[in-house]
Short mmCIF file of C-alpha atoms in Angstrom, two decimals:
data_model
loop_
_atom_site.label_atom_id
_atom_site.label_comp_id
_atom_site.label_asym_id
_atom_site.label_seq_id
_atom_site.Cartn_x
_atom_site.Cartn_y
_atom_site.Cartn_z
CA UNK A 1 0.00 0.00 0.00
CA UNK A 2 1.33 3.46 -0.94
CA UNK A 3 2.25 5.61 2.06
CA UNK A 4 0.40 8.87 2.67
CA UNK A 5 2.59 11.97 3.05
CA UNK A 6 1.04 14.58 5.34
CA UNK A 7 2.21 17.87 6.80
CA UNK A 8 1.75 17.88 10.57
CA UNK A 9 1.61 21.27 12.29
CA UNK A 10 2.47 21.46 15.99
CA UNK A 11 2.37 25.09 17.06
CA UNK A 12 4.79 26.95 14.78
CA UNK A 13 6.56 23.72 13.73
CA UNK A 14 5.50 21.89 10.54
CA UNK A 15 6.91 18.46 9.72
CA UNK A 16 6.23 16.10 6.83
CA UNK A 17 5.45 12.54 7.98
CA UNK A 18 4.59 9.28 6.24
CA UNK A 19 1.58 7.19 7.31
CA UNK A 20 -0.19 4.09 6.09
CA UNK A 21 -3.68 5.13 4.87
CA UNK A 22 -5.23 2.46 7.13
CA UNK A 23 -3.59 3.94 10.25
CA UNK A 24 -6.09 4.83 12.98
CA UNK A 25 -6.08 8.46 14.09
CA UNK A 26 -5.28 7.36 17.66
CA UNK A 27 -2.14 5.58 16.44
CA UNK A 28 -1.24 8.54 14.23
CA UNK A 29 -1.37 10.85 17.26
CA UNK A 30 0.84 8.43 19.21
CA UNK A 31 3.40 8.36 16.37
CA UNK A 32 3.41 12.18 16.21
CA UNK A 33 4.07 12.41 19.97
CA UNK A 34 6.95 9.94 19.62
CA UNK A 35 8.64 11.69 16.69
CA UNK A 36 7.93 15.36 17.32
CA UNK A 37 9.36 16.74 20.59
CA UNK A 38 7.06 19.79 20.49
CA UNK A 39 4.03 17.45 20.64
CA UNK A 40 5.04 15.85 23.92
CA UNK A 41 2.95 18.13 26.13
CA UNK A 42 0.00 17.43 28.45
CA UNK A 43 -2.19 14.33 28.43
CA UNK A 44 -2.46 12.48 25.08
CA UNK A 45 -6.25 12.21 25.48
CA UNK A 46 -6.51 16.04 25.47
CA UNK A 47 -4.96 16.34 21.99
CA UNK A 48 -6.15 15.44 18.51
CA UNK A 49 -5.72 16.11 14.80
CA UNK A 50 -7.61 18.98 13.18
CA UNK A 51 -8.22 19.40 9.44
CA UNK A 52 -8.52 23.13 8.81
CA UNK A 53 -10.29 24.90 5.95
CA UNK A 54 -10.38 28.39 4.47
CA UNK A 55 -13.85 28.68 5.98
CA UNK A 56 -13.39 28.26 9.77
CA UNK A 57 -16.84 26.67 10.02
CA UNK A 58 -15.79 23.79 7.73
CA UNK A 59 -12.74 22.76 9.74
CA UNK A 60 -13.22 19.38 11.47
CA UNK A 61 -11.66 17.32 14.23
CA UNK A 62 -10.69 13.84 13.07
CA UNK A 63 -12.16 11.06 15.22
CA UNK A 64 -9.62 8.87 17.05
CA UNK A 65 -11.39 5.61 16.18
CA UNK A 66 -11.37 6.15 12.40
CA UNK A 67 -8.61 5.58 9.84
CA UNK A 68 -6.85 8.28 7.83
CA UNK A 69 -8.31 7.02 4.55
CA UNK A 70 -11.85 7.56 5.94
CA UNK A 71 -11.34 11.33 5.48
CA UNK A 72 -10.01 10.90 1.90
CA UNK A 73 -6.80 12.76 2.71
CA UNK A 74 -4.32 13.41 -0.12
CA UNK A 75 -0.56 13.76 -0.21
CA UNK A 76 0.50 17.20 0.98
CA UNK A 77 -2.59 17.87 3.13
CA UNK A 78 -1.91 19.68 6.41
CA UNK A 79 -3.19 18.46 9.76
CA UNK A 80 -2.83 20.37 13.02
CA UNK A 81 -1.93 18.47 16.18
CA UNK A 82 -3.41 20.59 18.96
CA UNK A 83 -5.37 20.58 22.17
CA UNK A 84 -9.06 19.73 21.91
CA UNK A 85 -9.96 21.25 25.29
CA UNK A 86 -11.08 24.87 25.32
CA UNK A 87 -12.46 27.11 28.09
CA UNK A 88 -16.13 28.03 27.70
CA UNK A 89 -17.77 30.86 29.61
CA UNK A 90 -21.33 30.06 30.63
CA UNK A 91 -23.62 32.82 31.87
CA UNK A 92 -26.43 31.73 34.15
CA UNK A 93 -29.81 33.48 34.26
CA UNK A 94 -28.98 34.97 37.65
CA UNK A 95 -25.99 36.78 36.10
CA UNK A 96 -23.20 34.55 37.42
CA UNK A 97 -20.58 33.41 34.92
CA UNK A 98 -18.93 29.99 35.16
CA UNK A 99 -15.95 28.76 33.12
CA UNK A 100 -16.05 25.11 32.05
CA UNK A 101 -13.46 23.17 30.05
CA UNK A 102 -15.16 21.45 27.09
CA UNK A 103 -14.02 19.24 24.23
CA UNK A 104 -14.14 21.35 21.05
CA UNK A 105 -14.49 18.21 18.92
CA UNK A 106 -17.84 17.24 20.54
CA UNK A 107 -21.29 18.27 19.36
CA UNK A 108 -23.38 20.58 21.58
CA UNK A 109 -25.54 17.78 23.06
CA UNK A 110 -22.40 16.00 24.33
CA UNK A 111 -21.00 19.28 25.69
CA UNK A 112 -24.24 19.95 27.58
CA UNK A 113 -23.76 16.67 29.42
CA UNK A 114 -20.38 17.90 30.69
CA UNK A 115 -21.56 21.47 31.39
CA UNK A 116 -24.67 20.42 33.34
CA UNK A 117 -22.74 17.78 35.30
CA UNK A 118 -20.26 20.46 36.46
CA UNK A 119 -23.08 22.81 37.47
CA UNK A 120 -25.17 20.11 39.18
CA UNK A 121 -27.99 19.53 36.66
CA UNK A 122 -28.99 15.93 35.89
CA UNK A 123 -31.58 16.33 33.11
CA UNK A 124 -29.17 18.00 30.68
CA UNK A 125 -31.34 17.15 27.67
CA UNK A 126 -33.90 19.80 28.73
CA UNK A 127 -31.35 22.63 28.66
CA UNK A 128 -29.65 24.41 25.81
CA UNK A 129 -27.26 27.25 25.04
CA UNK A 130 -28.29 30.65 23.69
CA UNK A 131 -25.92 32.79 21.68
CA UNK A 132 -25.98 36.58 21.54
CA UNK A 133 -26.58 37.86 18.01
CA UNK A 134 -25.34 41.38 17.31
CA UNK A 135 -27.32 43.94 15.39
CA UNK A 136 -25.02 43.57 12.38
CA UNK A 137 -25.84 39.88 12.03
CA UNK A 138 -29.55 40.63 12.42
CA UNK A 139 -29.26 43.08 9.52
CA UNK A 140 -27.58 40.36 7.44
CA UNK A 141 -30.49 37.97 7.98
CA UNK A 142 -33.04 40.57 6.85
CA UNK A 143 -30.93 42.13 4.10
CA UNK A 144 -32.87 40.47 1.26
CA UNK A 145 -36.05 42.21 2.35
CA UNK A 146 -34.65 45.69 1.76
CA UNK A 147 -35.40 45.51 -1.94
CA UNK A 148 -39.14 45.84 -1.33
CA UNK A 149 -40.28 48.76 0.82
CA UNK A 150 -43.63 47.08 1.56
CA UNK A 151 -41.92 43.95 2.80
CA UNK A 152 -39.48 46.02 4.83
CA UNK A 153 -42.29 48.00 6.47
CA UNK A 154 -44.21 44.80 7.24
CA UNK A 155 -41.07 43.18 8.59
CA UNK A 156 -40.44 46.11 10.94
CA UNK A 157 -43.99 45.77 12.31
CA UNK A 158 -43.39 42.06 13.00
CA UNK A 159 -40.07 42.84 14.71
CA UNK A 160 -41.73 45.39 16.99
CA UNK A 161 -44.48 42.88 17.80
CA UNK A 162 -41.86 40.20 18.58
CA UNK A 163 -40.07 42.54 20.98
CA UNK A 164 -43.35 43.40 22.66
CA UNK A 165 -44.44 39.77 23.05
CA UNK A 166 -40.95 38.46 23.95
CA UNK A 167 -41.27 35.35 21.80
CA UNK A 168 -38.70 32.60 21.32
CA UNK A 169 -37.88 34.08 17.90
CA UNK A 170 -35.53 36.42 19.75
CA UNK A 171 -33.48 33.53 21.19
CA UNK A 172 -30.68 32.18 19.02
CA UNK A 173 -30.51 28.58 20.27
CA UNK A 174 -27.49 26.51 19.28
CA UNK A 175 -28.09 23.36 17.24
CA UNK A 176 -27.51 20.28 19.45
CA UNK A 177 -26.36 18.16 16.52
CA UNK A 178 -23.42 20.37 15.46
CA UNK A 179 -20.15 21.51 17.00
CA UNK A 180 -19.29 25.04 18.13
CA UNK A 181 -16.94 25.39 15.17
CA UNK A 182 -19.64 24.42 12.66
CA UNK A 183 -21.89 27.11 14.13
CA UNK A 184 -19.17 29.77 14.19
CA UNK A 185 -18.98 30.11 17.98
CA UNK A 186 -15.75 31.93 18.83
CA UNK A 187 -13.64 31.12 21.90
CA UNK A 188 -14.15 34.57 23.43
CA UNK A 189 -17.98 34.32 23.33
CA UNK A 190 -20.07 33.85 26.49
CA UNK A 191 -23.11 31.58 26.07
CA UNK A 192 -26.32 31.66 28.10
CA UNK A 193 -27.53 28.42 29.72
CA UNK A 194 -31.32 28.30 29.72
CA UNK A 195 -34.09 25.70 30.03
CA UNK A 196 -35.48 25.02 26.56
CA UNK A 197 -37.78 22.05 27.20
CA UNK A 198 -40.32 22.14 30.04
CA UNK A 199 -40.84 18.41 30.50
CA UNK A 200 -39.73 17.30 33.99
CA UNK A 201 -39.69 20.75 35.63
CA UNK A 202 -42.73 19.71 37.72
CA UNK A 203 -40.36 17.51 39.75
CA UNK A 204 -38.06 20.41 40.69
CA UNK A 205 -38.47 21.38 44.35
CA UNK A 206 -36.40 22.30 47.42
CA UNK A 207 -34.39 19.07 47.09
CA UNK A 208 -32.79 20.43 43.90
CA UNK A 209 -31.73 24.01 44.79
CA UNK A 210 -29.64 24.48 41.62
CA UNK A 211 -32.49 23.83 39.17
CA UNK A 212 -34.99 25.53 41.51
CA UNK A 213 -32.99 28.76 41.37
CA UNK A 214 -32.67 28.58 37.55
CA UNK A 215 -36.39 27.89 37.22
CA UNK A 216 -37.27 30.76 39.58
CA UNK A 217 -35.06 33.29 37.75
CA UNK A 218 -36.38 32.26 34.33
CA UNK A 219 -40.02 32.43 35.49
CA UNK A 220 -39.39 35.78 37.27
CA UNK A 221 -37.82 37.36 34.17
CA UNK A 222 -40.63 36.08 31.90
CA UNK A 223 -43.26 37.52 34.26
CA UNK A 224 -41.53 40.89 34.60
CA UNK A 225 -41.01 41.33 30.85
CA UNK A 226 -44.65 40.51 30.09
CA UNK A 227 -44.20 37.08 28.48
CA UNK A 228 -46.80 35.70 30.91
CA UNK A 229 -50.03 37.73 31.29
CA UNK A 230 -50.71 38.01 35.04
CA UNK A 231 -53.76 39.30 36.92
CA UNK A 232 -53.36 42.02 39.57
CA UNK A 233 -53.96 39.60 42.47
CA UNK A 234 -51.37 37.16 41.21
CA UNK A 235 -48.96 40.00 40.52
CA UNK A 236 -49.22 40.95 44.21
CA UNK A 237 -48.54 37.33 45.22
CA UNK A 238 -45.51 37.14 42.94
CA UNK A 239 -44.21 40.44 44.29
CA UNK A 240 -44.66 39.22 47.88
CA UNK A 241 -42.62 36.06 47.25
CA UNK A 242 -39.97 38.02 45.36
CA UNK A 243 -39.57 40.52 48.22
CA UNK A 244 -39.31 37.65 50.69
CA UNK A 245 -36.53 36.16 48.56
CA UNK A 246 -34.69 39.47 48.23
CA UNK A 247 -35.33 41.18 51.58
CA UNK A 248 -36.36 38.28 53.89
CA UNK A 249 -39.06 38.88 56.56
CA UNK A 250 -41.02 42.13 56.58
CA UNK A 251 -39.55 44.59 59.07
CA UNK A 252 -41.71 47.60 60.06
CA UNK A 253 -38.68 49.72 60.98
CA UNK A 254 -36.83 48.95 57.77
CA UNK A 255 -39.69 48.52 55.28
CA UNK A 256 -41.59 51.74 55.94
CA UNK A 257 -44.69 52.92 53.98
CA UNK A 258 -43.66 53.71 50.43
CA UNK A 259 -40.85 51.13 50.34
CA UNK A 260 -43.11 48.33 49.07
CA UNK A 261 -46.06 50.41 48.04
CA UNK A 262 -46.41 48.67 44.70
CA UNK A 263 -47.27 45.39 46.40
CA UNK A 264 -50.71 46.31 47.57
CA UNK A 265 -51.91 45.15 50.97
CA UNK A 266 -49.84 42.76 53.16
CA UNK A 267 -48.43 40.62 50.31
CA UNK A 268 -44.96 40.65 51.80
CA UNK A 269 -46.24 40.17 55.37
CA UNK A 270 -48.07 37.00 54.29
CA UNK A 271 -44.69 35.43 53.52
CA UNK A 272 -43.41 35.92 57.07
CA UNK A 273 -40.99 33.22 58.35
CA UNK A 274 -40.51 31.74 54.87
CA UNK A 275 -36.95 30.75 54.00
CA UNK A 276 -35.50 31.78 50.65
CA UNK A 277 -35.87 28.22 49.32
CA UNK A 278 -39.51 27.98 50.47
CA UNK A 279 -40.33 31.33 48.86
CA UNK A 280 -38.76 30.18 45.57
CA UNK A 281 -40.76 26.94 45.69
CA UNK A 282 -43.98 28.94 46.23
CA UNK A 283 -43.06 31.39 43.44
CA UNK A 284 -42.40 28.58 40.92
CA UNK A 285 -45.53 26.69 42.00
CA UNK A 286 -47.63 29.83 41.38
CA UNK A 287 -45.88 30.38 38.02
CA UNK A 288 -46.84 26.85 36.93
CA UNK A 289 -50.51 27.78 37.36
CA UNK A 290 -50.24 30.40 34.58
CA UNK A 291 -51.79 29.30 31.31
CA UNK A 292 -48.74 30.41 29.33
CA UNK A 293 -46.17 28.68 31.57
CA UNK A 294 -43.98 26.17 29.74
CA UNK A 295 -45.13 27.41 26.30
CA UNK A 296 -42.55 28.44 23.68
CA UNK A 297 -44.11 31.11 21.45
CA UNK A 298 -43.22 32.00 17.86
CA UNK A 299 -44.73 34.94 16.00
CA UNK A 300 -45.90 33.67 12.59
CA UNK A 301 -48.29 34.70 9.83
CA UNK A 302 -51.23 32.57 8.81
CA UNK A 303 -53.77 32.96 6.04
CA UNK A 304 -57.05 34.56 7.08
CA UNK A 305 -59.99 32.25 6.47
CA UNK A 306 -61.87 33.16 3.29
CA UNK A 307 -59.42 35.91 2.37
CA UNK A 308 -56.10 36.07 0.58
CA UNK A 309 -54.46 37.91 3.46
CA UNK A 310 -51.81 37.00 6.02
CA UNK A 311 -52.36 37.99 9.65
CA UNK A 312 -50.05 37.71 12.70
CA UNK A 313 -50.59 34.74 15.01
CA UNK A 314 -48.71 33.11 17.88
CA UNK A 315 -47.72 29.47 17.45
CA UNK A 316 -47.21 27.81 20.84
CA UNK A 317 -45.26 24.59 21.52
CA UNK A 318 -45.49 22.63 24.80
CA UNK A 319 -44.53 19.13 25.91
CA UNK A 320 -48.07 17.99 25.10
CA UNK A 321 -49.40 20.07 22.23
CA UNK A 322 -49.07 22.61 19.43
CA UNK A 323 -51.50 25.54 19.66
CA UNK A 324 -52.71 28.59 17.79
CA UNK A 325 -52.79 31.53 20.19
CA UNK A 326 -54.23 35.02 19.85
CA UNK A 327 -51.30 37.44 19.68
CA UNK A 328 -53.13 40.14 21.64
CA UNK A 329 -54.77 38.24 24.51
CA UNK A 330 -52.72 35.02 24.39
CA UNK A 331 -55.95 33.02 24.51
CA UNK A 332 -55.70 29.53 22.95
CA UNK A 333 -57.71 29.41 19.71
CA UNK A 334 -56.94 25.85 18.61
CA UNK A 335 -54.86 22.99 20.00
CA UNK A 336 -53.43 19.76 18.61
CA UNK A 337 -51.84 16.95 20.61
CA UNK A 338 -48.14 16.50 19.94
CA UNK A 339 -48.73 12.76 19.42
CA UNK A 340 -51.16 13.55 16.58
CA UNK A 341 -48.46 15.15 14.43
CA UNK A 342 -47.55 12.78 11.63
CA UNK A 343 -44.79 14.90 10.10
CA UNK A 344 -43.61 18.47 9.70
CA UNK A 345 -41.61 20.45 7.16
CA UNK A 346 -39.50 23.56 7.63
CA UNK A 347 -38.29 25.87 4.86
CA UNK A 348 -36.47 29.24 5.04
CA UNK A 349 -39.79 31.11 4.90
CA UNK A 350 -42.49 28.68 6.08
CA UNK A 351 -43.40 25.86 8.45
CA UNK A 352 -46.01 23.15 7.77
CA UNK A 353 -47.67 20.55 10.03
CA UNK A 354 -49.33 17.36 8.78
CA UNK A 355 -51.73 15.67 11.24
CA UNK A 356 -52.46 12.67 9.03
CA UNK A 357 -55.88 11.15 9.72
CA UNK A 358 -56.51 13.46 12.69
CA UNK A 359 -57.27 16.47 10.48
CA UNK A 360 -57.99 17.16 6.83
CA UNK A 361 -55.39 19.31 5.12
CA UNK A 362 -52.20 20.85 6.44
CA UNK A 363 -51.58 23.75 8.79
CA UNK A 364 -49.00 26.06 7.23
CA UNK A 365 -47.62 29.39 8.44
CA UNK A 366 -45.15 31.93 7.13
CA UNK A 367 -42.06 32.30 9.33
CA UNK A 368 -38.27 32.55 9.11
CA UNK A 369 -37.94 30.42 12.28
CA UNK A 370 -39.20 27.17 10.75
CA UNK A 371 -36.01 25.28 11.57
CA UNK A 372 -36.12 26.42 15.20
CA UNK A 373 -39.77 25.33 15.53
CA UNK A 374 -38.93 21.96 14.00
CA UNK A 375 -36.02 21.45 16.42
CA UNK A 376 -38.27 22.25 19.39
CA UNK A 377 -40.96 19.74 18.34
CA UNK A 378 -38.33 17.09 17.55
CA UNK A 379 -36.67 17.74 20.93
CA UNK A 380 -39.89 17.18 22.86
CA UNK A 381 -40.65 14.00 20.91
CA UNK A 382 -37.11 12.70 21.55
CA UNK A 383 -37.50 13.31 25.30
CA UNK A 384 -40.92 11.60 25.33
CA UNK A 385 -39.56 8.55 23.48
CA UNK A 386 -36.48 8.42 25.72
CA UNK A 387 -38.59 8.52 28.90
CA UNK A 388 -40.98 5.89 27.50
CA UNK A 389 -38.07 3.66 26.52
CA UNK A 390 -36.58 3.89 30.02
CA UNK A 391 -39.95 3.01 31.57
CA UNK A 392 -40.40 0.02 29.26
CA UNK A 393 -36.87 -1.12 30.07
CA UNK A 394 -37.61 -1.19 33.79
CA UNK A 395 -41.04 -2.76 33.30
CA UNK A 396 -42.95 0.29 34.52
CA UNK A 397 -45.47 0.32 31.69
CA UNK A 398 -48.30 -2.19 31.40
CA UNK A 399 -51.75 -2.91 32.81
CA UNK A 400 -52.48 0.01 35.13
CA UNK A 401 -55.37 -1.86 36.82
CA UNK A 402 -53.44 -5.03 37.57
CA UNK A 403 -52.70 -6.12 41.13
CA UNK A 404 -49.25 -6.06 42.69
CA UNK A 405 -48.56 -9.03 45.03
CA UNK A 406 -45.90 -8.76 47.70
CA UNK A 407 -44.32 -11.76 49.48
CA UNK A 408 -41.83 -11.63 52.34
CA UNK A 409 -39.61 -14.66 52.71
CA UNK A 410 -37.60 -15.36 55.87
CA UNK A 411 -34.91 -15.73 57.08
CA UNK A 412 -33.28 -14.04 54.09
CA UNK A 413 -35.75 -11.14 54.41
CA UNK A 414 -36.22 -11.01 50.64
CA UNK A 415 -39.27 -9.33 49.17
CA UNK A 416 -40.83 -10.43 45.89
CA UNK A 417 -43.01 -8.01 43.96
CA UNK A 418 -44.92 -9.46 41.05
CA UNK A 419 -47.68 -8.32 38.78
CA UNK A 420 -50.99 -10.22 38.89
CA UNK A 421 -52.96 -9.67 35.70
CA UNK A 422 -56.70 -9.45 36.31
CA UNK A 423 -59.01 -11.53 34.15
CA UNK A 424 -62.68 -10.88 33.57
CA UNK A 425 -65.26 -13.56 32.71
CA UNK A 426 -68.98 -14.32 32.80
CA UNK A 427 -70.73 -14.62 36.15
CA UNK A 428 -72.52 -17.91 36.86
CA UNK A 429 -75.52 -18.08 39.21
CA UNK A 430 -76.42 -21.07 41.37
CA UNK A 431 -77.28 -22.27 44.88
CA UNK A 432 -74.61 -23.34 47.31
CA UNK A 433 -77.16 -25.11 49.54
CA UNK A 434 -77.89 -28.79 48.78
CA UNK A 435 -80.99 -30.78 49.98
CA UNK A 436 -80.43 -32.19 53.47
CA UNK A 437 -80.70 -35.99 53.97
CA UNK A 438 -81.09 -37.46 57.46
CA UNK A 439 -79.85 -41.00 57.97
CA UNK A 440 -79.65 -43.11 61.10
CA UNK A 441 -76.28 -44.02 62.46
CA UNK A 442 -74.91 -47.35 61.26
CA UNK A 443 -73.89 -48.51 64.74
CA UNK A 444 -76.76 -47.02 66.71
CA UNK A 445 -76.39 -44.28 69.28
CA UNK A 446 -72.86 -43.45 70.38
CA UNK A 447 -71.54 -41.72 73.47
CA UNK A 448 -70.25 -38.21 73.26
CA UNK A 449 -66.47 -37.88 73.55
CA UNK A 450 -64.77 -34.69 74.69
CA UNK A 451 -61.13 -33.70 74.22
CA UNK A 452 -58.85 -30.76 73.49
CA UNK A 453 -57.58 -29.47 70.18
CA UNK A 454 -53.78 -29.60 69.68
CA UNK A 455 -51.98 -26.27 69.63
CA UNK A 456 -51.40 -24.60 66.29
CA UNK A 457 -48.05 -25.47 64.77
CA UNK A 458 -46.05 -23.10 62.58
CA UNK A 459 -44.14 -24.69 59.72
CA UNK A 460 -41.06 -22.73 58.65
CA UNK A 461 -39.06 -23.56 55.56
CA UNK A 462 -35.64 -21.92 55.44
CA UNK A 463 -33.71 -21.06 52.32
CA UNK A 464 -36.53 -21.81 49.88
CA UNK A 465 -39.12 -19.64 48.24
CA UNK A 466 -42.32 -20.68 46.51
CA UNK A 467 -43.53 -18.28 43.90
CA UNK A 468 -47.06 -18.65 42.64
CA UNK A 469 -49.34 -16.82 40.23
CA UNK A 470 -46.37 -15.76 38.09
CA UNK A 471 -47.58 -14.36 34.77
CA UNK A 472 -45.61 -15.16 31.62
CA UNK A 473 -42.72 -12.77 31.00
CA UNK A 474 -43.06 -10.28 28.18
CA UNK A 475 -40.44 -10.14 25.44
CA UNK A 476 -38.95 -7.01 27.01
CA UNK A 477 -38.73 -8.69 30.43
CA UNK A 478 -37.18 -11.81 28.89
CA UNK A 479 -34.59 -9.64 27.13
CA UNK A 480 -33.84 -7.82 30.39
CA UNK A 481 -33.49 -11.13 32.27
CA UNK A 482 -31.11 -12.41 29.59
CA UNK A 483 -29.07 -9.23 29.77
CA UNK A 484 -28.80 -9.49 33.58
CA UNK A 485 -27.75 -13.16 33.41
CA UNK A 486 -25.11 -12.52 30.74
CA UNK A 487 -23.83 -9.51 32.69
CA UNK A 488 -23.53 -11.60 35.85
CA UNK A 489 -21.60 -14.26 33.95
CA UNK A 490 -19.32 -11.61 32.46
CA UNK A 491 -18.63 -10.17 35.94
CA UNK A 492 -17.82 -13.64 37.28
CA UNK A 493 -15.49 -14.30 34.35
CA UNK A 494 -13.69 -10.99 34.89
CA UNK A 495 -13.33 -11.70 38.62
CA UNK A 496 -11.83 -15.09 37.81
CA UNK A 497 -9.40 -13.55 35.31
CA UNK A 498 -8.31 -10.94 37.87
CA UNK A 499 -7.19 -13.71 40.21
CA UNK A 500 -4.86 -15.11 37.55
CA UNK A 501 -1.46 -13.51 37.12
CA UNK A 502 -0.11 -13.16 33.60
CA UNK A 503 3.35 -14.61 33.04
CA UNK A 504 5.19 -11.65 31.55
CA UNK A 505 8.81 -11.75 30.36
CA UNK A 506 11.24 -9.57 32.32
CA UNK A 507 11.21 -5.99 31.05
CA UNK A 508 14.64 -4.60 30.25
CA UNK A 509 16.03 -1.13 30.76
CA UNK A 510 17.03 -0.46 27.16
CA UNK A 511 15.51 2.37 25.09
CA UNK A 512 13.05 0.08 23.28
CA UNK A 513 11.69 -1.28 26.58
CA UNK A 514 11.31 2.19 28.03
CA UNK A 515 9.52 3.39 24.88
CA UNK A 516 7.18 0.38 25.06
CA UNK A 517 6.46 1.11 28.74
CA UNK A 518 5.72 4.77 27.97
CA UNK A 519 3.38 3.86 25.08
CA UNK A 520 1.55 1.38 27.28
CA UNK A 521 1.17 4.01 29.99
CA UNK A 522 -0.24 6.53 27.47
CA UNK A 523 -2.69 3.96 26.10
CA UNK A 524 -3.80 2.97 29.60
CA UNK A 525 -4.32 6.61 30.63
CA UNK A 526 -6.33 7.27 27.47
CA UNK A 527 -8.47 4.20 28.16
CA UNK A 528 -9.01 5.23 31.79
CA UNK A 529 -10.06 8.77 30.73
CA UNK A 530 -12.55 7.29 28.25
CA UNK A 531 -13.99 4.94 30.86
CA UNK A 532 -14.30 7.72 33.46
CA UNK A 533 -16.15 9.90 30.92
CA UNK A 534 -18.47 7.00 30.12
CA UNK A 535 -19.09 6.36 33.83
CA UNK A 536 -19.84 10.06 34.41
CA UNK A 537 -22.29 10.14 31.50
CA UNK A 538 -23.90 6.88 32.64
CA UNK A 539 -24.25 8.15 36.21
CA UNK A 540 -25.87 11.40 35.05
CA UNK A 541 -28.25 9.42 32.83
CA UNK A 542 -29.12 7.00 35.68
CA UNK A 543 -29.80 9.86 38.11
CA UNK A 544 -31.98 11.50 35.46
CA UNK A 545 -33.96 8.30 34.80
CA UNK A 546 -34.51 7.51 38.49
CA UNK A 547 -35.24 11.10 39.62
#
């Protein structure tokens, strides 16, 4: 096989090196570290090969598990050997900024797992990152409309309405399926971490202070900027909780008349003796009662019925439905279940929903945020399917009206829970009383004998368990049982292999032996880092599934 000649850049040093096209990227990185002194810095797992391009967005990190020929490299191509880790500044909704080291080669969804784990958030799939878009970039996106004054005037009206309604059109969410580089995110940028999907937020309470604070701040900001219409009475309640959070208990000497005049009567006093956490729980609980809570709104245009005219309308997306909402009152005009959507299509200027047999015809709107709407719907459906899959895996789904039987077996103190499927049949009527027949005794009259009953005896069986009424296992349960058995066998086999010592030849002190030892150490460290990352991700996923 003809060798592949590549230029390898390490900092300011560029060297030409020969590789077999079938060489794995991991092995190529190891060879570079061996032959180039400038590359022998830091941990090998933190470095990788980067294929640059004239357009920074098209540059890609080469995956360690793939071969060089996978990327169709040619003789003379230049690869950069550099660090994959980069610092990322994350701004929280409460204004605090945290710096997290992330892997630049990962897509956003993988980065969110790392970011949320560092912050203390388990359900990372419900959060996303928002990027600030400058005015110049906004002008670029609307530049094509400047040719037509009518379109420009109409577009300005829609922009003013968007700002007034504070819709999700204003938020520039990052795409979870692409890397920072592909989306043009620079290293100096600060990204905003924000909840995008309101799916399991109902479970957030005082036991999860990190998410509770994020939920409180997001709900507070949305209420203050008018995203959620609030009645006067509820506004007073919200204000009372907010003052309790900010100023603690009402103090007559400190909070004199005029200080909290906007609250109305005794709203702050009603929160007396509440801790900050309790006040945040009450605030979020009250926010959940709002009809617009958990709804992502997009300002669109739809065709007026019976007329060839487009009118503004709000399109709302929740974890359960898609709705048409009046843009002035935010009253729901029409609602479709999310599960009734058969398919959807997004184009640069429109978005279309197809409900299949649930509704005749399509629902189509004019919008430039079609891709963002599609990602939101797809995200909710992915979360629903993931949660359903986890429930099916643990056998949580099934006959809701079936009986659960519980047996306690001693002396092992084991408890067996099993599902008893109820069966219904026809009822038969009849008499349990049979005609009485009186017969004389065969041996004539007999004397009455009196005695005592023996004491009750308790029969105990140790070490055995009888299991009755066991329904047949479903295919999913059989698969789970098989997986558990094979896993147990694998663990036993590994334990047995750990007890056996490998007979290794004595390792010398020559240069070749030392190089072999160093390579083995690097490979082992890389493997350990990979396993630790997998364990961290698995732990976060397990905590999320069992929350």
